[in-house]
GROMACS .gro file of C-alpha atoms in nm:
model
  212
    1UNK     CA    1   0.000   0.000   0.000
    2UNK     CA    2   0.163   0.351  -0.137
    3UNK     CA    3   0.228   0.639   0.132
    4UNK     CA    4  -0.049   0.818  -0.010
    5UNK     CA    5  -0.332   0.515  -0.017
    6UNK     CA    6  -0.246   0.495   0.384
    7UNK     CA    7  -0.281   0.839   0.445
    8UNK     CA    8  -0.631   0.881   0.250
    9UNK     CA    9  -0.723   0.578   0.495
   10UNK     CA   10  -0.605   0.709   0.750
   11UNK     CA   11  -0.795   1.030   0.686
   12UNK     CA   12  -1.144   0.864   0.703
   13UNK     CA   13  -1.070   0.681   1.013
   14UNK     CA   14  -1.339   0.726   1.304
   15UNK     CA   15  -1.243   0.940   1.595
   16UNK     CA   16  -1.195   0.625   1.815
   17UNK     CA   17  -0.946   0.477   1.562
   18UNK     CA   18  -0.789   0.798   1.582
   19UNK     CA   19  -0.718   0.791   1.926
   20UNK     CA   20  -0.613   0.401   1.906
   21UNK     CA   21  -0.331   0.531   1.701
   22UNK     CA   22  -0.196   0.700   1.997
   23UNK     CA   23  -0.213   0.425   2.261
   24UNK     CA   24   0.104   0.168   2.281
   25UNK     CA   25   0.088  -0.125   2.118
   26UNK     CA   26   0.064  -0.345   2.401
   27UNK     CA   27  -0.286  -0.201   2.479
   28UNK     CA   28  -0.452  -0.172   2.145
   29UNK     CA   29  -0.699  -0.483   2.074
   30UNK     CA   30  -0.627  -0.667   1.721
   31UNK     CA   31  -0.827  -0.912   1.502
   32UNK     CA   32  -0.577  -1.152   1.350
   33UNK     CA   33  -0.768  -1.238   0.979
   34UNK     CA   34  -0.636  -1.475   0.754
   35UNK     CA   35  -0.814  -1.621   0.427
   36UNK     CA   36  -0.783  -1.906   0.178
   37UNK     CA   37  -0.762  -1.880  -0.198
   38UNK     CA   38  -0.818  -1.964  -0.536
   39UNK     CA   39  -0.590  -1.799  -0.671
   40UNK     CA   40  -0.442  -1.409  -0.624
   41UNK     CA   41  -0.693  -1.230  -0.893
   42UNK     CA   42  -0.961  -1.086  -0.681
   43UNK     CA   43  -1.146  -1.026  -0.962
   44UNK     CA   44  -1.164  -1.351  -1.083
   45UNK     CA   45  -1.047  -1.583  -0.788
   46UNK     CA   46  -1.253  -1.627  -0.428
   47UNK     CA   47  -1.269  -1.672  -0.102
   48UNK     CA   48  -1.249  -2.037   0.006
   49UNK     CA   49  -1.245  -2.002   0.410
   50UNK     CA   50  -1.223  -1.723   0.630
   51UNK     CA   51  -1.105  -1.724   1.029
   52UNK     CA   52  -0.984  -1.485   1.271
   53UNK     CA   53  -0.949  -1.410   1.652
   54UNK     CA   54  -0.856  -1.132   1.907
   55UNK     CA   55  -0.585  -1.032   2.066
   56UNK     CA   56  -0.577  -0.882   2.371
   57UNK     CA   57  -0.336  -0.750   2.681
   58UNK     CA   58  -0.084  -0.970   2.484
   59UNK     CA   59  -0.317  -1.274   2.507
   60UNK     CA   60  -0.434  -1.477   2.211
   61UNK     CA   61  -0.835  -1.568   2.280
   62UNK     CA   62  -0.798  -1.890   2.098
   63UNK     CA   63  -1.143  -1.982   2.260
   64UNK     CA   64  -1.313  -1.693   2.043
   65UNK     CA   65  -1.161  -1.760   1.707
   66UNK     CA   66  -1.399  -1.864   1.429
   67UNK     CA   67  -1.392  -2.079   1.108
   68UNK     CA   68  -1.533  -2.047   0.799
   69UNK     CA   69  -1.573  -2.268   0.475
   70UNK     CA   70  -1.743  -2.088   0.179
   71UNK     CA   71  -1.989  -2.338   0.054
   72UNK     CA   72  -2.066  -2.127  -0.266
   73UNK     CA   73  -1.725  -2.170  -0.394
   74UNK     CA   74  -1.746  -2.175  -0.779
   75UNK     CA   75  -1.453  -2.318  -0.838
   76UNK     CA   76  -1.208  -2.516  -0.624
   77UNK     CA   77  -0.910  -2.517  -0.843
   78UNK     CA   78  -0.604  -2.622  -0.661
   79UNK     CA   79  -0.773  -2.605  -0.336
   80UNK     CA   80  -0.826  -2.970  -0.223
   81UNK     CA   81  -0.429  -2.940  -0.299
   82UNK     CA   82  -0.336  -2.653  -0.161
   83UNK     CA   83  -0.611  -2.613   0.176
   84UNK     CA   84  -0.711  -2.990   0.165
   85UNK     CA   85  -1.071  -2.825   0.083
   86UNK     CA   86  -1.295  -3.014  -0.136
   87UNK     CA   87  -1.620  -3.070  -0.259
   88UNK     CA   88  -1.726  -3.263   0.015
   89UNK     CA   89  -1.570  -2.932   0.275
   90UNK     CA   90  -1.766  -2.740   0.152
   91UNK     CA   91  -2.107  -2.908   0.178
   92UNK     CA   92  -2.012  -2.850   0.560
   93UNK     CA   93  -1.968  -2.478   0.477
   94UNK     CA   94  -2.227  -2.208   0.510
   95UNK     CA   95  -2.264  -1.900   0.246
   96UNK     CA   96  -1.971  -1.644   0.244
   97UNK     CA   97  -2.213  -1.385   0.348
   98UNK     CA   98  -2.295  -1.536   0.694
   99UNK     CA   99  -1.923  -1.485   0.782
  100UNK     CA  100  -1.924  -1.182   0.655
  101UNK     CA  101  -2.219  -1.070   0.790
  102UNK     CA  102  -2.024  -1.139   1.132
  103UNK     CA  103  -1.722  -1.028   1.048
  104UNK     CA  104  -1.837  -0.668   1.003
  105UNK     CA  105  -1.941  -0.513   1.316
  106UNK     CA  106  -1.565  -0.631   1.401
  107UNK     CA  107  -1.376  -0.391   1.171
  108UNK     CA  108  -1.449  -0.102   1.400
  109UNK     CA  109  -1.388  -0.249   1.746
  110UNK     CA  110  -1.075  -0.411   1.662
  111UNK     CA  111  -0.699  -0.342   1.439
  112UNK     CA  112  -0.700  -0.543   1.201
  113UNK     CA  113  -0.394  -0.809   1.168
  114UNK     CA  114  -0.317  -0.977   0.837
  115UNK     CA  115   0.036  -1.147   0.658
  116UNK     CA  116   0.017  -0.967   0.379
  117UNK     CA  117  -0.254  -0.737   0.440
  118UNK     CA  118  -0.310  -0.613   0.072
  119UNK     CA  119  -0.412  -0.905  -0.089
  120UNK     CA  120  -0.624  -1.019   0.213
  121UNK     CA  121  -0.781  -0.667   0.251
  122UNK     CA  122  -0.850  -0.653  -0.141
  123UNK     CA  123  -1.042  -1.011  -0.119
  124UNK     CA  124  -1.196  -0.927   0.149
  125UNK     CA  125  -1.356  -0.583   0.047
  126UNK     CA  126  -1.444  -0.693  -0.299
  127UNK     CA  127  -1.676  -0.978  -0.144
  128UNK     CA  128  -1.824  -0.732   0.129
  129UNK     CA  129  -1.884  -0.487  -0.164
  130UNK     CA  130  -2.021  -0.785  -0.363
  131UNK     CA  131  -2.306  -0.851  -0.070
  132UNK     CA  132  -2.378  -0.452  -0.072
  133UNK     CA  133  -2.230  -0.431   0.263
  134UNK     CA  134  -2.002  -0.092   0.249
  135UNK     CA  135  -1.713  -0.136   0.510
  136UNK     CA  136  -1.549   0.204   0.624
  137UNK     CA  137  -1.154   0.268   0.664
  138UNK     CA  138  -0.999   0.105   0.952
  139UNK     CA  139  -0.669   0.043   1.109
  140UNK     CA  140  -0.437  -0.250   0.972
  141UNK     CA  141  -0.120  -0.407   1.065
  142UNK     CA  142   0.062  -0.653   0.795
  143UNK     CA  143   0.335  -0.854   0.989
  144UNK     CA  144   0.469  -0.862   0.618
  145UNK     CA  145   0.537  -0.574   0.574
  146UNK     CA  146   0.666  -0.502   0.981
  147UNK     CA  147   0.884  -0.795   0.858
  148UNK     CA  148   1.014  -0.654   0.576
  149UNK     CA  149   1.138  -0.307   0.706
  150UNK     CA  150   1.322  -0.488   1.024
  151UNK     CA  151   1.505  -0.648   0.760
  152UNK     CA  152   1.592  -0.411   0.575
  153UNK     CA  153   1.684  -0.163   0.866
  154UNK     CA  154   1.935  -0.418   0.901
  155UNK     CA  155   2.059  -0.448   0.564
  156UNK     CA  156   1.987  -0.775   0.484
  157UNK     CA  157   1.885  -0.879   0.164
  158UNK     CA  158   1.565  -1.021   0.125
  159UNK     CA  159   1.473  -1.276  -0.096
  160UNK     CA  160   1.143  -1.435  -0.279
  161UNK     CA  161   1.060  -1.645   0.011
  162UNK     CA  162   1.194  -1.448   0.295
  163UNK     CA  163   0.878  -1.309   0.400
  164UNK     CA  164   0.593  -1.597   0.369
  165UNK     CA  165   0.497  -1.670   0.696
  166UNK     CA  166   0.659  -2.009   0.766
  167UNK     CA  167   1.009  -1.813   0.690
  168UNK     CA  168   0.903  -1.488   0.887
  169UNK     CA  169   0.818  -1.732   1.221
  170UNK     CA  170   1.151  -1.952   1.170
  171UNK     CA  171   1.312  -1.615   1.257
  172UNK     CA  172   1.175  -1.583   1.583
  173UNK     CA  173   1.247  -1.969   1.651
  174UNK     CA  174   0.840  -1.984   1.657
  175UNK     CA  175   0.752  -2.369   1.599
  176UNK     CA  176   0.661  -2.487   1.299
  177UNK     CA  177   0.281  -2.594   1.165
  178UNK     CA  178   0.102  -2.711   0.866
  179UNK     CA  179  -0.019  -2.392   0.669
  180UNK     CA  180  -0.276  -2.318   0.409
  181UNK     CA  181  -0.595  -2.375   0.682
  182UNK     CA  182  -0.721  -2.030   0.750
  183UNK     CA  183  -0.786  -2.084   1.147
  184UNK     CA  184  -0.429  -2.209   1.196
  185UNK     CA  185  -0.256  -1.934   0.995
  186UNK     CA  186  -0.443  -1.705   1.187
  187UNK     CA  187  -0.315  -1.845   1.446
  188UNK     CA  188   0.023  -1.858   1.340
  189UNK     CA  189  -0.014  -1.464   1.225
  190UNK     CA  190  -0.070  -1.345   1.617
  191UNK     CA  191   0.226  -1.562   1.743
  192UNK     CA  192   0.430  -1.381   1.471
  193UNK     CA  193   0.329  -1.058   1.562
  194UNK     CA  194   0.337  -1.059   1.921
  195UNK     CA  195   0.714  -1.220   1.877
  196UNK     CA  196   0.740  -0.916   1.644
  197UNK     CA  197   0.644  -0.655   1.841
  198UNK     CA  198   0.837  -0.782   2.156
  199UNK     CA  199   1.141  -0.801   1.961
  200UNK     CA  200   1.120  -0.450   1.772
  201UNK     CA  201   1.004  -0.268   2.108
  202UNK     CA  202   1.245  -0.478   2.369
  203UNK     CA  203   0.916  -0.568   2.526
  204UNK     CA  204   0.800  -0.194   2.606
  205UNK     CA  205   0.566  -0.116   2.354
  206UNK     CA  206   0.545   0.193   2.077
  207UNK     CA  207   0.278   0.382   1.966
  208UNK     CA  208   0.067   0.185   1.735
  209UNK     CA  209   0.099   0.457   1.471
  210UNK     CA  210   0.425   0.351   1.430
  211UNK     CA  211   0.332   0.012   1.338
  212UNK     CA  212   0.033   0.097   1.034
   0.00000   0.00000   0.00000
C-alpha cells in the first residue's frame, strides 16, 4: 500500500481509531484475519475459508476464534491441494455472506492483523462490496510488511521467500505448523506478531501509529 493510499485511509478513520493510534501497542486490541484462496486475482479468484481471533493485553483468545468454509465456492481449483478443501468441505460450509455478515461489526472495534494485508484486505472488500455491505476505513497491521522493514533496517537482503509466513516465524524460533488452513494461519499470524512486536520494542511497547 503507497504512502499516499495509507494516508487517505487514515484520513477517514473514526475518531476512536484515531485515538487508538496513539495508545502503545501493548494495549490496542487486534483481530488476527487470515483467508484461503483460489488464486491471487480478486477479480476472478474467491474466497475459500475465512477465520480470525482477538488479541488482547498480549493474550491470544484462541477460545473466540472462528472458522469459515465458503460453501458457494465456484470453483475449487487447486484447493483440495493446496487447503485440503474439497467438494465434500464445503457441503459442511455455510454461504460467504454469513461470515461476513459477522465479520463486520468487528472492523471497528478491533486493528485489524493480516500477513500480507493487501491481498487479504483486497479479497476481502471486494466480497463485502459484492453482498452490498459498504465497510469504512480502519486500522491495519501486515506482519509482512513489519517484517520486511526490520530487515531491511538491518541491511539484509531479502529474498522471494523471505517473508511468507513459515520463513518470517523460523526467525523468531516460533515452531513450525502445517499452513494453508485459514484458522491455523491465523493463528500462526498473532504468534508472529506478538514475537514481532516484543522483539522490535524490547518488550515496552510503541505507539501503534508507528506500526500501520
Amino acid at each position: 500500500m503507497s504512502i499516499f493510499n495509507t494516508i487517505k485511509r487514515l484520513l477517514g478513520l473514526s475518531p476512536e481509531l484515531h485515538d487508538t493510534l496513539q495508545q502503545n501497542c501493548f494495549r490496542a486490541k487486534y483481530l488476527v484475519i487470515d483467508l484461503e484462496l483460489t488464486g491471487l486475482n480478486p477479480k476472478k479468484d474467491e474466497i475459500v475459508s475465512l477465520a480470525w481471533l482477538p488479541i488482547e493485553e498480549q493474550r491470544i483468545f484462541v477460545g473466540q476464534s472462528e472458522h469459515f468454509i465458503n460453501s458457494h465456492v465456484n470453483e475449487l481449483k487447486q484447493s483440495p491441494i493446496f487447503h485440503g478443501i474439497d467438494s465434500h468441505a464445503l457441503e459442511g460450509g455455510v454461504p460467504l455472506i454469513s461470515a461476513l455478515q459477522q465479520l463486520r461489526p468487528l472492523l471497528d472495534q478491533y486493528v485489524l492483523v493480516f500477513h500480507n494485508a493487501e491481498l487479504d484486505w483486497l479479497f476481502l472488500k471486494n466480497a463485502f462490496g459484492q453482498f452490498n455491505m459498504p465497510v469504512a476505513p480502519t486500522l491495519m497491521v501486515d506482519t509482512m510488511k513489519i517484517e520486511h522493514k526490520r530487515l531491511s533496517l538491518q541491511g539484509q537482503e531479502i529474498g522471494f521467500d523471505d517473508l511468507n509466513l513459515a520463513a518470517c516465524r523460523a526467525r523468531y524460533s516460533l515452531p513450525e505448523y502445517l499452513t494453508h488452513n485459514a484458522l491455523t494461519d491465523a493463528l500462526a499470524t498473532a504468534e508472529l506478531f506478538l514475537a514481532q512486536l516484543n522483539k522490535i520494542t524490547g518488550g515496552k511497547g510503541v505507539e501503534l501509529r508507528q506500526l500501520v
